[in-house]
Amino acid sequence: MEQSEQESVTGRQVPESATRQDVPLPEPAALQAREAAAQQEAWGSGEHVFDVKNTSVYYGSFRAVTDVSLAIYEHEITAFIGPSGCGKTTVLRSLNRMNDLVVGARVEGDVRYRGAPLYGKDVSPIAVRRRIGMVFQKPNPFPKSIYDNIAYGPRINGQHNKKKLDEIVERSLRQAALWDEVKDRLNKSGLGLSGGQAQRLCIARTLAVEPDVVLMDEPCSALDPIATGAIEDLMQEIKSKYTIVIVTHNMQQATRVSDRTAFYSVLVNPTSDTRTGVLVEYAPTAQLFEDPQDDRTKAYVTGRMG
Amino acid sequence: MTTVTEAGPAAPAGPAHPLDQRRPLGDRSFQILALACGLLVLVILVLIAVSTSQQASSWFTTEGWGIFKNNWNPAANTYGALAFIYGTAITAIIALIMAVPVSVGIALLLTEVVPYRWSRPIVYVVDLLAVVPSVVWGLWGILVFAPWLNTIYAHIGSAVTGIWVLGPLFGPPTSGASFFTCGIILAFMITPIVTSLSREVIATVPAIDKEGAYALGATRLEMIRGAVWPHSQGGVVGAVLLGMGRAMGETIAAALVIGSSPAITSHLFAPGYNMPAVIANEFGEAFGLQRAALMGIGVLLFVITIIVNVIARGVVERSARRKRGT
Amino acid sequence: MAAVTGQQNVDLREPKGWRRTSNRIVTVLMVLAFVLVIIPLGFVLVTVVAKGISIISVTFLTSQIPPNVAPADVGGIWPAILGTLEIVGLATLMAVPLGILGAIYLNEYGGRGPLGVLIGFMSDVMTGVPSIIMGLFIFSIWVLHFGYSGFAGALALGCLMLPIVIRSTYEMLRLVPNSLREGSYALGATKARVTLTVVLPAAIGGIVSGALLAVARAAGETAPLIFTILGGLTLATNPNVFSGATTALPLLIFSNASSPYVGAQARGWGAALTLIVICFVLMIAARLVTARFARYSR
């Protein structure tokens, strides 16, 4: 419990993105305060960016993930690890409503973003995704110039001032540690970059809209070790301004970059022979890897590290 | 501006819900616009059916089943269209007999025989055939091809007069502009479409099956018979039907080279007429019942080609689905 | 071919007899098929070029249409060229955007539902509807009320082009990888924006190429024009595309082809050469666009 208090001290600032534009923030209700206090006992203190309670995600009749509850803290890097098919990507994509794009996908349970229900009746997925960005497993730059790739997000948010866009493009590329490599060819196609560069371009593109949260779905799995290292460094650098949740297959990566780790696994129902994903353990990274509480975590963690 | 609390920053003025935004109006309208354009297809098809039938109604009511009589005579105001239906059928059959083997042969050539590098130029040449407008085929047909064929027909005709089956088919009267000439030109015109569709179908035969046949020591012909044909026969049939639909509807080339003389005769080298050709040739000066009759022939043509196309697409779709295993 | 022998006397030569012969025959037949295609194509092209080239000149392309009896060196085909450009241009302006939007509906919105499947299927069926039917259709609902005009011709050609554009655009949209759409959604774009700012630009090469081929097809069509622009009787240029009969290249060729006068026939060949050149240019442009944009796809 004390560790988390320390970590959250610096995180008390309201993030720029939240006050930046048109969208206001929730009223602090008494109920929320009481809930938050209860949460704090359970999880430790610090700003909750996400509160997930008893959430299950269905694809049609298939229950991909069952009864997940956890909180994501501000300005931390949270890692989701686990074997294939355990639902970690499903949970990640629920955090920015990308699952809405899958026909038959359904989220049951309570998912809150900064206190507001993410799947509320009047919530617009568009607004959600402007605050919660995502970087994908395989770099997917648009077939446009590098400049236009970065400027795409700001442009659809209404920013058309050329000078402002130039600033945004440079700032985002610098944040993604890509500026020096591409500053002389901003109008060349984004498709002409190497894998690592392309992924950094996608990250820069995500940062250009100044989101609150950056979700990353195995961002380094298609990259070589050097590019992977560059991206991990990048994550550490931008942590102070953003909240990051990363799904990774690579446990060493989780230990290198993340502050907190959630371990998912597959639960098999022997009678009906169905599988579903569950959250097994969630703790600060050092604790999860050195002193796992659950046997399944122990087996997974030690098995790989052995 | 905001005080920090446990639960989260306080809200400044504005809508209570942070993520509240209705679905943007532009997004909704765009979807409706796209849907409208899709529906346009159905709307046009329905309008075609309705408007042309309405224009033709006086013919249907006046002639009744007489529309299927062979008595097209504007002077006598009788308009039985059997001759044109016959002509459409005959010319389409001739075209198919000539075009299908050639088209399937080229499709097989491209997929099985020719190395990939050479296939591109061959495809270009076949597509060139499609780019030539039908009116140019007709122009060349009537001014160059038909006169040349006329001499050939005359020779064949005199040679086979009186012979058992060939006489009635190829004997006199012969004319450059005839059923057969029309059939040949239609064959030229439908070859590209049958070829390209057959090629698409044959190309989707899994390489595994072909390799399996070769691995058993089959020659190319045997491989085609054993591995390619069973997979692609549905699709090729569909392609052939589509070619037939195209042949039946082709107007201008037919109008110029078919001979413009309504007749039901077995003599393929004799002048004849078919449905689209008579509409094209006579519509300009037609009025009243004749015009309604020509419209009615158009309605018949529309119905026939829709049926043929629906069957063709259905056959192609079904064979594709069977192959996918659904 | 000497027998290749191993330990035992294994014969590895080609199969003899009927198997080999039939294989050879079929191969020959396939090549013959291709030759059978080249011959008429060659004849047509050679004839059109030979007969047309002698009459084509700048004067020819810019002069008015003389009466049919006039000899070959009198007059030209300008009104027909203008008519083709105007009518086909107008048809393209109508059919291409509507076709692209229809394809967007099929691929991005409703394609898999029953209505979408029906629309897709009937759109393909519509490509097989003879062009003369389009002419009769527009005659019935437009010309009878508003008279002959270039616009009516454009409507008929547009109906012809619409399903072609829908099908080719749909195929191109399908090829755009979903990861591009996801990347755009993740930045907070609405579906309309995703489609217009990422999907369409990614597919634009193929879309343009398909549209060019549809234009080439429309430029060569005669039957729809017979019933909508009247042609024939009109000899003078009618620049107003919205009223009054007019003529176009295919229509001119059609009427001159059945004329007994040598002059008219010669002008017909000239017009045919012009039309073929236009169609070929469009086809080559379509190939070039495809080739150039292939570089941008991954």
XYZ file of C-alpha atoms in Angstrom, chain B:
326
model
C -9.234 26.149 -11.782
C -9.993 22.739 -10.432
C -9.500 21.309 -7.048
C -8.153 17.873 -6.855
C -10.106 15.282 -4.941
C -9.906 11.589 -4.462
C -12.536 10.822 -6.970
C -11.380 13.096 -9.713
C -11.074 16.737 -10.732
C -14.127 18.969 -10.296
C -16.149 19.908 -13.312
C -16.178 23.367 -14.830
C -19.400 24.589 -16.406
C -20.837 22.678 -19.325
C -22.688 19.445 -20.056
C -22.615 17.177 -17.076
C -21.378 14.144 -18.873
C -17.718 14.258 -19.998
C -18.091 11.892 -22.849
C -21.464 13.048 -23.993
C -21.810 13.799 -27.634
C -24.601 12.821 -29.947
C -23.581 11.035 -33.089
C -22.498 13.849 -35.385
C -25.102 14.891 -37.896
C -22.663 14.625 -40.769
C -21.929 11.003 -39.983
C -25.574 10.059 -40.022
C -26.349 11.923 -43.222
C -23.429 10.328 -44.976
C -24.726 6.889 -44.145
C -28.156 7.801 -45.449
C -26.658 9.211 -48.611
C -24.667 6.056 -49.233
C -27.734 3.912 -48.621
C -29.745 6.039 -51.043
C -27.173 5.520 -53.760
C -27.278 1.793 -53.172
C -31.054 1.784 -53.366
C -30.817 3.698 -56.619
C -29.928 0.440 -58.346
C -33.129 -1.224 -57.240
C -35.174 1.870 -57.984
C -33.846 2.108 -61.529
C -34.507 -1.554 -62.239
C -38.064 -1.264 -61.013
C -38.631 1.937 -62.973
C -37.317 0.316 -66.113
C -39.757 -2.532 -65.776
C -42.691 -0.302 -64.987
C -42.148 2.454 -67.524
C -41.387 0.271 -70.495
C -44.258 -2.092 -69.748
C -46.567 0.852 -69.525
C -45.438 2.127 -72.898
C -45.904 -1.301 -74.368
C -49.246 -2.021 -72.790
C -51.284 -1.264 -75.893
C -49.349 -3.893 -77.799
C -49.916 -6.516 -75.158
C -53.591 -5.761 -74.943
C -54.169 -5.505 -78.671
C -52.258 -8.556 -79.734
C -52.589 -10.669 -76.648
C -50.865 -13.972 -77.366
C -50.499 -12.825 -80.938
C -47.246 -11.258 -79.910
C -45.776 -14.673 -80.464
C -46.998 -14.969 -84.015
C -44.711 -14.537 -86.941
C -46.550 -11.735 -88.642
C -44.602 -8.539 -88.207
C -46.077 -6.222 -90.784
C -46.343 -2.502 -90.096
C -48.353 -1.960 -93.228
C -51.026 -4.333 -92.044
C -50.644 -3.176 -88.437
C -49.925 -6.643 -87.179
C -47.033 -7.112 -84.839
C -46.212 -10.653 -84.001
C -42.647 -10.873 -82.834
C -41.775 -14.523 -83.206
C -39.250 -13.915 -85.948
C -37.227 -11.661 -83.718
C -37.261 -14.047 -80.814
C -36.109 -16.739 -83.167
C -33.377 -14.526 -84.538
C -32.134 -13.624 -81.078
C -31.976 -17.260 -80.114
C -30.238 -18.375 -83.300
C -27.601 -15.675 -83.347
C -26.877 -16.196 -79.658
C -26.442 -19.931 -80.195
C -24.123 -19.411 -83.144
C -22.114 -16.906 -81.144
C -21.821 -19.243 -78.175
C -20.801 -22.242 -80.273
C -17.932 -20.239 -81.644
C -16.986 -18.131 -78.656
C -17.122 -20.605 -75.798
C -14.437 -23.043 -76.937
C -12.191 -20.182 -77.906
C -12.737 -18.317 -74.653
C -12.305 -21.334 -72.403
C -9.282 -22.330 -74.441
C -7.667 -18.968 -73.919
C -8.559 -19.003 -70.240
C -6.901 -22.398 -69.852
C -3.957 -21.206 -71.914
C -3.443 -18.301 -69.577
C -3.778 -20.219 -66.347
C -2.114 -23.508 -67.175
C 0.225 -23.151 -70.071
C 1.656 -19.695 -70.299
C 4.256 -18.522 -67.791
C 3.055 -15.532 -65.810
C 5.262 -13.064 -67.578
C 3.687 -13.761 -70.927
C 0.165 -13.813 -69.650
C -0.049 -10.055 -69.222
C 0.346 -9.196 -72.922
C -2.148 -11.890 -73.860
C -4.677 -10.479 -71.418
C -4.092 -7.029 -72.888
C -4.869 -8.322 -76.351
C -8.071 -9.979 -75.213
C -9.109 -6.797 -73.418
C -8.431 -4.821 -76.570
C -11.128 -6.893 -78.133
C -13.517 -5.538 -75.511
C -12.533 -1.946 -75.981
C -13.570 -1.857 -79.618
C -17.011 -0.242 -79.537
C -19.857 -2.295 -80.912
C -20.680 0.269 -83.539
C -17.194 -0.078 -84.969
C -17.664 -3.829 -85.126
C -20.897 -3.115 -86.981
C -19.307 -0.638 -89.363
C -16.511 -3.009 -90.236
C -18.964 -5.845 -90.319
C -21.316 -4.375 -92.871
C -18.812 -2.576 -95.056
C -15.930 -5.037 -95.107
C -16.633 -8.359 -93.455
C -20.074 -9.080 -94.814
C -19.213 -8.534 -98.475
C -16.213 -10.797 -98.072
C -18.270 -13.459 -96.346
C -20.895 -13.146 -99.030
C -18.641 -14.745 -101.615
C -17.728 -17.505 -99.216
C -21.344 -18.129 -98.376
C -22.233 -18.246 -102.052
C -19.638 -20.949 -102.660
C -20.643 -23.009 -99.675
C -24.288 -22.517 -100.488
C -24.025 -23.778 -104.016
C -21.870 -26.661 -102.904
C -24.300 -28.017 -100.342
C -27.597 -27.462 -102.087
C -29.800 -30.445 -101.685
C -27.504 -32.300 -99.274
C -29.376 -33.813 -96.396
C -28.720 -31.626 -93.297
C -26.263 -29.133 -94.686
C -28.549 -27.937 -97.440
C -31.264 -26.428 -95.292
C -28.637 -25.024 -92.943
C -26.108 -23.580 -95.286
C -27.785 -23.584 -98.638
C -29.124 -20.586 -100.465
C -30.497 -17.968 -100.116
C -27.204 -16.508 -98.929
C -26.321 -12.962 -98.071
C -23.412 -11.232 -96.453
C -25.710 -9.700 -93.914
C -27.234 -12.736 -92.295
C -27.802 -14.694 -89.118
C -24.426 -16.302 -89.418
C -22.472 -13.110 -89.933
C -24.230 -11.610 -86.958
C -23.372 -14.687 -84.936
C -19.700 -14.417 -85.837
C -19.488 -10.782 -84.867
C -21.330 -11.447 -81.623
C -18.788 -14.183 -80.941
C -15.965 -11.660 -81.303
C -17.721 -9.368 -78.903
C -18.526 -11.800 -76.139
C -15.150 -13.547 -76.143
C -13.487 -11.053 -73.795
C -16.118 -11.309 -71.115
C -16.360 -15.097 -71.181
C -12.569 -15.353 -71.209
C -11.968 -13.046 -68.289
C -14.696 -14.593 -66.146
C -13.560 -18.133 -66.939
C -10.033 -17.138 -66.125
C -11.063 -15.783 -62.757
C -12.909 -18.980 -61.990
C -10.155 -21.311 -63.174
C -7.522 -19.340 -61.313
C -9.224 -20.088 -58.032
C -8.720 -23.807 -58.366
C -6.416 -24.668 -55.469
C -2.893 -25.338 -56.581
C -2.862 -28.361 -54.309
C -5.345 -30.186 -56.475
C -3.406 -29.433 -59.614
C -0.153 -30.502 -58.062
C -1.785 -33.643 -56.829
C -2.762 -34.561 -60.346
C 0.664 -33.807 -61.735
C 2.265 -35.765 -58.919
C 0.357 -38.802 -60.131
C 2.007 -38.421 -63.502
C -0.869 -36.814 -65.337
C -0.408 -34.916 -68.567
C -1.696 -31.399 -68.700
C -4.899 -32.413 -70.395
C -5.519 -35.078 -67.778
C -4.834 -32.626 -65.017
C -7.297 -30.186 -66.494
C -9.931 -32.883 -66.835
C -9.358 -34.199 -63.346
C -8.507 -31.225 -61.174
C -9.495 -28.018 -62.908
C -12.764 -28.895 -64.548
C -14.637 -30.308 -61.547
C -13.805 -27.226 -59.552
C -14.569 -24.650 -62.139
C -17.377 -26.068 -64.165
C -19.988 -24.104 -62.255
C -18.175 -20.863 -62.717
C -17.509 -21.498 -66.377
C -21.171 -22.288 -66.935
C -21.998 -19.009 -65.277
C -19.519 -17.199 -67.474
C -21.063 -18.779 -70.557
C -24.528 -17.719 -69.487
C -23.330 -14.183 -69.013
C -21.850 -14.249 -72.467
C -25.164 -15.473 -73.792
C -26.953 -12.611 -72.101
C -24.547 -10.189 -73.675
C -24.997 -11.753 -77.091
C -28.754 -11.540 -76.891
C -28.725 -7.894 -75.925
C -26.080 -6.635 -78.303
C -27.859 -4.155 -80.523
C -25.847 -2.111 -82.921
C -23.611 -4.687 -84.463
C -26.652 -6.876 -84.959
C -28.694 -4.038 -86.387
C -26.091 -3.447 -89.040
C -25.174 -6.941 -90.134
C -28.142 -9.171 -89.547
C -29.915 -8.318 -92.761
C -32.992 -6.618 -91.369
C -35.516 -9.030 -92.723
C -37.826 -10.794 -90.320
C -37.846 -14.428 -91.237
C -37.929 -17.755 -89.525
C -35.745 -19.949 -91.600
C -33.195 -22.625 -91.079
C -30.895 -21.070 -93.616
C -28.198 -19.528 -91.492
C -26.691 -17.618 -94.369
C -29.950 -15.872 -95.068
C -30.793 -12.425 -93.826
C -32.767 -12.287 -90.627
C -33.663 -10.074 -87.714
C -33.463 -10.127 -83.960
C -35.044 -8.294 -81.063
C -32.618 -5.489 -80.339
C -31.932 -4.925 -84.016
C -35.535 -4.301 -84.981
C -35.995 -1.902 -82.103
C -32.948 0.071 -83.132
C -33.833 0.160 -86.794
C -37.552 0.822 -86.689
C -38.039 2.945 -83.610
C -37.126 6.222 -85.230
C -40.121 6.353 -87.481
C -42.531 4.260 -85.518
C -45.570 5.570 -83.757
C -48.710 4.278 -82.129
C -49.069 0.527 -82.041
C -45.788 -0.113 -83.803
C -43.943 1.909 -81.225
C -45.736 0.087 -78.439
C -44.798 -3.181 -80.119
C -41.145 -2.221 -80.271
C -41.275 -1.205 -76.618
C -42.876 -4.530 -75.879
C -40.050 -6.358 -77.590
C -37.773 -4.334 -75.361
C -39.718 -5.520 -72.338
C -39.339 -9.123 -73.447
C -35.636 -8.599 -73.961
C -35.318 -7.030 -70.528
C -37.092 -9.909 -68.850
C -35.074 -12.539 -70.701
C -31.717 -10.923 -69.942
C -32.596 -10.375 -66.294
C -33.529 -14.043 -65.958
C -30.362 -15.187 -67.714
C -28.197 -12.895 -65.585
C -29.834 -13.920 -62.335
C -29.304 -17.585 -63.160
C -25.745 -16.926 -64.269
C -24.804 -14.968 -61.149
C -26.536 -17.527 -58.997
C -24.581 -20.364 -60.589
C -21.276 -18.554 -60.210
C -22.054 -17.616 -56.622
C -23.087 -21.136 -55.715
C -19.997 -22.750 -57.149
C -17.830 -20.192 -55.394
C -19.601 -20.923 -52.144
C -19.238 -24.642 -52.536
C -15.553 -24.189 -53.111
C -15.177 -22.057 -50.020
C -16.777 -24.840 -48.112
C -19.709 -22.845 -46.783
